[in-house]
């Protein structure tokens, strides 16, 4: 606003009735003889001009409809008065022109901003090869109104609208037959062009500055290309049990859409004799092209997750592959489980572990610790088949059906457990183990009678070993199923459990904060237990101080899942070590807590939900999201990547599968490596939920009032 003005206040700043209207002079687009013009409306978008003698023009109507321009501002009075500002344009439409000032003096109105371009629609399968639609062009900014003939400032030009983002390409279709290739991903749509900034109005002849030009609209980003679909395959068992597949090729990913062009800034208005010319508006900022979609998996033994070629592996991946082969190939030779294909590429969960070797090595290391368990070889295989059968996990069942038969599990038991049915052909302790694990996996709880039978059969330490073994292979099943990893045996989908209302444990449990499992007395602990307890406390106490999660009692005893880890310190130490590796993940702290709460909420794991609700609040998750996820309900208050993460995990945990649509959405949101991290995180906390629920570990009583 200049230091002095000729005429009344700007129309956008004055009451329309500040100068009385003279109704019988209201013609020719003016409000009367001496009056301020009315603002534009949807029915009459342009502002009414000021009076024939003096008065400000009305403000133009700002459009709320896509493609509909904003109204122009009304002109100032014929002799004196300011022009009204132009209205903003609707999506993709131009802003209205600012009204000119009165003939002799006054300031021109500001041009309205152009509307942003409409985002392109994502591609549809079979339509234009699934290409995403182009983003709409941003609307041009309205030009500023001119000042009066002798005195006044020119109006500023409106800003150009941002170009619309290109639509995402459709993800390729998964092959429906064995030799079929995966469908190609659609290309992303191009980003829209940013709107041009409006030009500034000219100044009066003697006094006043020209209006600045409006800034150009930013370019629209290109849409992401769709991921290629997974190819089909037939898994082939060669002589000697070697595995290969005649795989359909994964579909190629779509190209990302090009970014739109940035809008040009408007030209500044000309100066008066004693003023300055308006500054040209800045050009709009550029935008990124859409990311290319990834190649679909080749099907068969890799499933959705392409097998990592060791010739192109990183040094960390190569080192982990060498470790897994050194420990795994003797097992392959002894049992017949094929852990690599005929080309030497690692199979099953081992391939997934290579995508993030820090996390993958820690998870892999758990497996070898179960040799320290007191469980018999037959019971171990019964536990694993009971998990794999409930989840219908093909590769897991292929591998452990072989071992189960080798160690003498009856054929009827192998078949019934692998198909997710009640055990047949088992008696005594083996029957108890099968019933315990099937009940835990299918209902997320273990009844008092079943738990007591298990303690009588195996003792408390044996039950801990059984639960940690089941929890480990629960995580493996989730990983295998998330990526559709296949084996040579086509396993039927699991018989999904019917959700049952969770019966929370009493606030202090039969053994206080240990729930069903007495808190280990460190005064009588073994050296191995003391060493693990010290290692856990070194990490747990700082976490407890930072977050308020109670992990260690005032007496120094460990609670939550940590107490169970002490009962078998070799196994427990490996399980504990996994948690610290997720700092290597690219997942944000918020996404991590979304994943953990999604698991804990569906499993009704009180301690897990309580503890991670605290962390979720610290990292800024909305309270409604924490409540909905923690109660196992559809997510509320989330959007973007966080919503996709919640939906992905909830679908995996509740249906034991992930649909193609949701899988590809997650892969597009996080990228393949981070999606593996997400699945590994969900798998790890599935195991933690199983441990917590089997032993009915409670929330500390002092915290229940705030849960």
PDB file of C-alpha atoms in Angstrom, residues 63-238:
ATOM      1  CA  UNK A  63     -14.364 -19.925  -8.033  1.00  0.00           C
ATOM      2  CA  UNK A  64     -14.778 -23.202  -6.206  1.00  0.00           C
ATOM      3  CA  UNK A  65     -15.521 -25.211  -9.347  1.00  0.00           C
ATOM      4  CA  UNK A  66     -12.907 -26.961 -11.466  1.00  0.00           C
ATOM      5  CA  UNK A  67     -12.413 -25.257 -14.817  1.00  0.00           C
ATOM      6  CA  UNK A  68     -14.397 -22.142 -13.863  1.00  0.00           C
ATOM      7  CA  UNK A  69     -12.440 -18.886 -13.834  1.00  0.00           C
ATOM      8  CA  UNK A  70     -12.577 -16.344 -11.055  1.00  0.00           C
ATOM      9  CA  UNK A  71     -14.502 -13.143 -11.557  1.00  0.00           C
ATOM     10  CA  UNK A  72     -12.839  -9.880 -12.464  1.00  0.00           C
ATOM     11  CA  UNK A  73     -12.681  -7.059  -9.988  1.00  0.00           C
ATOM     12  CA  UNK A  74     -14.886  -4.060 -10.584  1.00  0.00           C
ATOM     13  CA  UNK A  75     -13.376  -0.792 -11.789  1.00  0.00           C
ATOM     14  CA  UNK A  76     -12.964   2.168  -9.502  1.00  0.00           C
ATOM     15  CA  UNK A  77     -15.152   5.226  -9.843  1.00  0.00           C
ATOM     16  CA  UNK A  78     -14.933   7.186 -13.013  1.00  0.00           C
ATOM     17  CA  UNK A  79     -12.935   9.927 -11.346  1.00  0.00           C
ATOM     18  CA  UNK A  80     -11.519   8.378  -8.162  1.00  0.00           C
ATOM     19  CA  UNK A  81     -11.437   4.915  -6.559  1.00  0.00           C
ATOM     20  CA  UNK A  82      -9.536   1.676  -6.354  1.00  0.00           C
ATOM     21  CA  UNK A  83     -10.177  -1.296  -8.590  1.00  0.00           C
ATOM     22  CA  UNK A  84     -11.431  -4.457  -6.895  1.00  0.00           C
ATOM     23  CA  UNK A  85      -9.225  -7.538  -6.635  1.00  0.00           C
ATOM     24  CA  UNK A  86      -9.858 -10.358  -9.068  1.00  0.00           C
ATOM     25  CA  UNK A  87     -11.170 -13.670  -7.727  1.00  0.00           C
ATOM     26  CA  UNK A  88      -9.158 -16.891  -7.658  1.00  0.00           C
ATOM     27  CA  UNK A  89      -9.801 -19.451 -10.359  1.00  0.00           C
ATOM     28  CA  UNK A  90     -11.108 -22.942  -9.703  1.00  0.00           C
ATOM     29  CA  UNK A  91      -8.939 -26.000 -10.341  1.00  0.00           C
ATOM     30  CA  UNK A  92      -7.094 -25.448 -13.619  1.00  0.00           C
ATOM     31  CA  UNK A  93      -8.858 -22.149 -14.344  1.00  0.00           C
ATOM     32  CA  UNK A  94      -7.556 -18.594 -14.607  1.00  0.00           C
ATOM     33  CA  UNK A  95      -7.846 -16.008 -11.908  1.00  0.00           C
ATOM     34  CA  UNK A  96      -9.929 -12.923 -12.556  1.00  0.00           C
ATOM     35  CA  UNK A  97      -8.415  -9.673 -13.720  1.00  0.00           C
ATOM     36  CA  UNK A  98      -7.984  -6.924 -11.166  1.00  0.00           C
ATOM     37  CA  UNK A  99     -10.200  -3.925 -11.700  1.00  0.00           C
ATOM     38  CA  UNK A 100      -8.748  -0.716 -13.064  1.00  0.00           C
ATOM     39  CA  UNK A 101      -8.632   2.338 -10.830  1.00  0.00           C
ATOM     40  CA  UNK A 102     -10.685   5.457 -11.372  1.00  0.00           C
ATOM     41  CA  UNK A 103      -9.893   7.496 -14.450  1.00  0.00           C
ATOM     42  CA  UNK A 104      -7.974  10.207 -12.643  1.00  0.00           C
ATOM     43  CA  UNK A 105      -6.484   8.426  -9.596  1.00  0.00           C
ATOM     44  CA  UNK A 106      -6.565   5.257  -7.506  1.00  0.00           C
ATOM     45  CA  UNK A 107      -4.874   1.893  -7.298  1.00  0.00           C
ATOM     46  CA  UNK A 108      -5.512  -0.996  -9.612  1.00  0.00           C
ATOM     47  CA  UNK A 109      -6.861  -4.232  -8.079  1.00  0.00           C
ATOM     48  CA  UNK A 110      -4.747  -7.334  -7.643  1.00  0.00           C
ATOM     49  CA  UNK A 111      -5.259 -10.106 -10.158  1.00  0.00           C
ATOM     50  CA  UNK A 112      -6.706 -13.360  -8.828  1.00  0.00           C
ATOM     51  CA  UNK A 113      -4.536 -16.454  -8.482  1.00  0.00           C
ATOM     52  CA  UNK A 114      -4.911 -19.198 -11.024  1.00  0.00           C
ATOM     53  CA  UNK A 115      -6.249 -22.535  -9.814  1.00  0.00           C
ATOM     54  CA  UNK A 116      -3.959 -25.526  -9.437  1.00  0.00           C
ATOM     55  CA  UNK A 117      -4.098 -28.164 -12.132  1.00  0.00           C
ATOM     56  CA  UNK A 118      -6.096 -31.313 -11.449  1.00  0.00           C
ATOM     57  CA  UNK A 119      -4.078 -34.426 -10.598  1.00  0.00           C
ATOM     58  CA  UNK A 120      -4.152 -37.004 -13.334  1.00  0.00           C
ATOM     59  CA  UNK A 121      -6.203 -40.139 -12.789  1.00  0.00           C
ATOM     60  CA  UNK A 122      -4.238 -43.340 -12.230  1.00  0.00           C
ATOM     61  CA  UNK A 123      -4.168 -45.777 -15.095  1.00  0.00           C
ATOM     62  CA  UNK A 124      -6.791 -48.452 -15.459  1.00  0.00           C
ATOM     63  CA  UNK A 125      -5.921 -51.982 -16.536  1.00  0.00           C
ATOM     64  CA  UNK A 126      -6.535 -52.500 -20.219  1.00  0.00           C
ATOM     65  CA  UNK A 127      -7.114 -48.801 -20.859  1.00  0.00           C
ATOM     66  CA  UNK A 128      -4.297 -47.114 -22.776  1.00  0.00           C
ATOM     67  CA  UNK A 129      -1.963 -49.863 -21.474  1.00  0.00           C
ATOM     68  CA  UNK A 130      -2.638 -48.741 -17.910  1.00  0.00           C
ATOM     69  CA  UNK A 131      -0.948 -45.374 -18.393  1.00  0.00           C
ATOM     70  CA  UNK A 132      -1.739 -42.742 -15.816  1.00  0.00           C
ATOM     71  CA  UNK A 133      -3.509 -39.607 -16.926  1.00  0.00           C
ATOM     72  CA  UNK A 134      -1.570 -36.383 -17.377  1.00  0.00           C
ATOM     73  CA  UNK A 135      -1.838 -33.750 -14.710  1.00  0.00           C
ATOM     74  CA  UNK A 136      -3.942 -30.721 -15.548  1.00  0.00           C
ATOM     75  CA  UNK A 137      -2.411 -27.375 -16.495  1.00  0.00           C
ATOM     76  CA  UNK A 138      -2.414 -24.779 -13.746  1.00  0.00           C
ATOM     77  CA  UNK A 139      -4.596 -21.762 -14.343  1.00  0.00           C
ATOM     78  CA  UNK A 140      -3.022 -18.457 -15.280  1.00  0.00           C
ATOM     79  CA  UNK A 141      -2.961 -15.680 -12.738  1.00  0.00           C
ATOM     80  CA  UNK A 142      -5.138 -12.681 -13.482  1.00  0.00           C
ATOM     81  CA  UNK A 143      -3.433  -9.463 -14.526  1.00  0.00           C
ATOM     82  CA  UNK A 144      -3.381  -6.554 -12.123  1.00  0.00           C
ATOM     83  CA  UNK A 145      -5.577  -3.582 -12.781  1.00  0.00           C
ATOM     84  CA  UNK A 146      -4.118  -0.316 -14.042  1.00  0.00           C
ATOM     85  CA  UNK A 147      -3.795   2.748 -11.852  1.00  0.00           C
ATOM     86  CA  UNK A 148      -5.599   6.019 -12.549  1.00  0.00           C
ATOM     87  CA  UNK A 149      -4.434   8.198 -15.394  1.00  0.00           C
ATOM     88  CA  UNK A 150      -2.397  10.598 -13.254  1.00  0.00           C
ATOM     89  CA  UNK A 151      -1.871   9.015  -9.831  1.00  0.00           C
ATOM     90  CA  UNK A 152      -1.875   5.522  -8.304  1.00  0.00           C
ATOM     91  CA  UNK A 153      -0.194   2.181  -8.053  1.00  0.00           C
ATOM     92  CA  UNK A 154      -0.738  -0.591 -10.544  1.00  0.00           C
ATOM     93  CA  UNK A 155      -2.278  -3.793  -9.230  1.00  0.00           C
ATOM     94  CA  UNK A 156      -0.132  -6.869  -8.646  1.00  0.00           C
ATOM     95  CA  UNK A 157      -0.577  -9.813 -10.992  1.00  0.00           C
ATOM     96  CA  UNK A 158      -2.006 -13.040  -9.571  1.00  0.00           C
ATOM     97  CA  UNK A 159       0.130 -16.145  -9.157  1.00  0.00           C
ATOM     98  CA  UNK A 160      -0.166 -18.942 -11.670  1.00  0.00           C
ATOM     99  CA  UNK A 161      -1.618 -22.237 -10.452  1.00  0.00           C
ATOM    100  CA  UNK A 162       0.553 -25.282  -9.807  1.00  0.00           C
ATOM    101  CA  UNK A 163       0.501 -27.887 -12.533  1.00  0.00           C
ATOM    102  CA  UNK A 164      -1.322 -31.089 -11.607  1.00  0.00           C
ATOM    103  CA  UNK A 165       0.608 -34.239 -10.725  1.00  0.00           C
ATOM    104  CA  UNK A 166       0.545 -36.976 -13.329  1.00  0.00           C
ATOM    105  CA  UNK A 167      -1.493 -40.052 -12.493  1.00  0.00           C
ATOM    106  CA  UNK A 168       0.244 -43.263 -11.467  1.00  0.00           C
ATOM    107  CA  UNK A 169       0.510 -46.082 -13.951  1.00  0.00           C
ATOM    108  CA  UNK A 170      -1.345 -49.295 -13.254  1.00  0.00           C
ATOM    109  CA  UNK A 171       0.670 -52.143 -11.735  1.00  0.00           C
ATOM    110  CA  UNK A 172       1.122 -55.108 -14.008  1.00  0.00           C
ATOM    111  CA  UNK A 173      -1.127 -58.114 -13.531  1.00  0.00           C
ATOM    112  CA  UNK A 174       0.209 -61.257 -11.898  1.00  0.00           C
ATOM    113  CA  UNK A 175       0.388 -64.252 -14.198  1.00  0.00           C
ATOM    114  CA  UNK A 176      -2.536 -66.649 -13.931  1.00  0.00           C
ATOM    115  CA  UNK A 177      -0.817 -69.683 -15.479  1.00  0.00           C
ATOM    116  CA  UNK A 178       2.535 -71.339 -14.962  1.00  0.00           C
ATOM    117  CA  UNK A 179       4.412 -70.154 -18.045  1.00  0.00           C
ATOM    118  CA  UNK A 180       2.726 -66.770 -18.397  1.00  0.00           C
ATOM    119  CA  UNK A 181       4.748 -63.617 -18.039  1.00  0.00           C
ATOM    120  CA  UNK A 182       3.764 -60.928 -15.606  1.00  0.00           C
ATOM    121  CA  UNK A 183       1.976 -57.965 -17.105  1.00  0.00           C
ATOM    122  CA  UNK A 184       3.868 -54.742 -17.754  1.00  0.00           C
ATOM    123  CA  UNK A 185       3.358 -51.787 -15.478  1.00  0.00           C
ATOM    124  CA  UNK A 186       1.722 -48.743 -16.982  1.00  0.00           C
ATOM    125  CA  UNK A 187       3.644 -45.537 -17.513  1.00  0.00           C
ATOM    126  CA  UNK A 188       2.996 -42.664 -15.179  1.00  0.00           C
ATOM    127  CA  UNK A 189       1.219 -39.617 -16.552  1.00  0.00           C
ATOM    128  CA  UNK A 190       3.073 -36.408 -17.276  1.00  0.00           C
ATOM    129  CA  UNK A 191       2.930 -33.560 -14.827  1.00  0.00           C
ATOM    130  CA  UNK A 192       0.886 -30.520 -15.720  1.00  0.00           C
ATOM    131  CA  UNK A 193       2.314 -27.175 -16.793  1.00  0.00           C
ATOM    132  CA  UNK A 194       2.356 -24.459 -14.181  1.00  0.00           C
ATOM    133  CA  UNK A 195       0.158 -21.452 -14.875  1.00  0.00           C
ATOM    134  CA  UNK A 196       1.635 -18.149 -16.011  1.00  0.00           C
ATOM    135  CA  UNK A 197       1.734 -15.332 -13.496  1.00  0.00           C
ATOM    136  CA  UNK A 198      -0.439 -12.339 -14.226  1.00  0.00           C
ATOM    137  CA  UNK A 199       1.148  -9.142 -15.444  1.00  0.00           C
ATOM    138  CA  UNK A 200       1.307  -6.164 -13.141  1.00  0.00           C
ATOM    139  CA  UNK A 201      -0.807  -3.122 -13.828  1.00  0.00           C
ATOM    140  CA  UNK A 202       0.771   0.126 -15.011  1.00  0.00           C
ATOM    141  CA  UNK A 203       1.195   3.056 -12.674  1.00  0.00           C
ATOM    142  CA  UNK A 204      -0.300   6.520 -13.101  1.00  0.00           C
ATOM    143  CA  UNK A 205       1.539   9.029 -15.249  1.00  0.00           C
ATOM    144  CA  UNK A 206       2.980  11.139 -12.421  1.00  0.00           C
ATOM    145  CA  UNK A 207       3.008   9.255  -9.086  1.00  0.00           C
ATOM    146  CA  UNK A 208       2.963   5.513  -8.304  1.00  0.00           C
ATOM    147  CA  UNK A 209       4.748   2.249  -8.959  1.00  0.00           C
ATOM    148  CA  UNK A 210       3.905  -0.355 -11.503  1.00  0.00           C
ATOM    149  CA  UNK A 211       2.398  -3.530 -10.097  1.00  0.00           C
ATOM    150  CA  UNK A 212       4.655  -6.531  -9.621  1.00  0.00           C
ATOM    151  CA  UNK A 213       4.117  -9.454 -11.932  1.00  0.00           C
ATOM    152  CA  UNK A 214       2.622 -12.584 -10.378  1.00  0.00           C
ATOM    153  CA  UNK A 215       4.847 -15.581  -9.811  1.00  0.00           C
ATOM    154  CA  UNK A 216       4.551 -18.493 -12.199  1.00  0.00           C
ATOM    155  CA  UNK A 217       2.971 -21.719 -10.990  1.00  0.00           C
ATOM    156  CA  UNK A 218       5.186 -24.641 -10.063  1.00  0.00           C
ATOM    157  CA  UNK A 219       5.475 -27.514 -12.496  1.00  0.00           C
ATOM    158  CA  UNK A 220       3.460 -30.639 -11.792  1.00  0.00           C
ATOM    159  CA  UNK A 221       5.374 -33.788 -10.836  1.00  0.00           C
ATOM    160  CA  UNK A 222       5.266 -36.794 -13.107  1.00  0.00           C
ATOM    161  CA  UNK A 223       3.250 -39.813 -12.028  1.00  0.00           C
ATOM    162  CA  UNK A 224       4.978 -42.971 -10.844  1.00  0.00           C
ATOM    163  CA  UNK A 225       5.237 -45.870 -13.239  1.00  0.00           C
ATOM    164  CA  UNK A 226       3.461 -49.071 -12.288  1.00  0.00           C
ATOM    165  CA  UNK A 227       5.391 -52.102 -11.078  1.00  0.00           C
ATOM    166  CA  UNK A 228       5.552 -55.110 -13.334  1.00  0.00           C
ATOM    167  CA  UNK A 229       3.412 -58.094 -12.391  1.00  0.00           C
ATOM    168  CA  UNK A 230       4.846 -61.327 -11.014  1.00  0.00           C
ATOM    169  CA  UNK A 231       5.410 -64.021 -13.582  1.00  0.00           C
ATOM    170  CA  UNK A 232       3.951 -67.487 -13.191  1.00  0.00           C
ATOM    171  CA  UNK A 233       6.055 -70.618 -12.762  1.00  0.00           C
ATOM    172  CA  UNK A 234       6.129 -74.312 -12.251  1.00  0.00           C
ATOM    173  CA  UNK A 235       8.560 -75.367  -9.561  1.00  0.00           C
ATOM    174  CA  UNK A 236      10.516 -78.385 -10.756  1.00  0.00           C
ATOM    175  CA  UNK A 237      12.243 -80.933  -8.531  1.00  0.00           C
ATOM    176  CA  UNK A 238      15.214 -82.447 -10.346  1.00  0.00           C
TER     177      UNK A 238
END
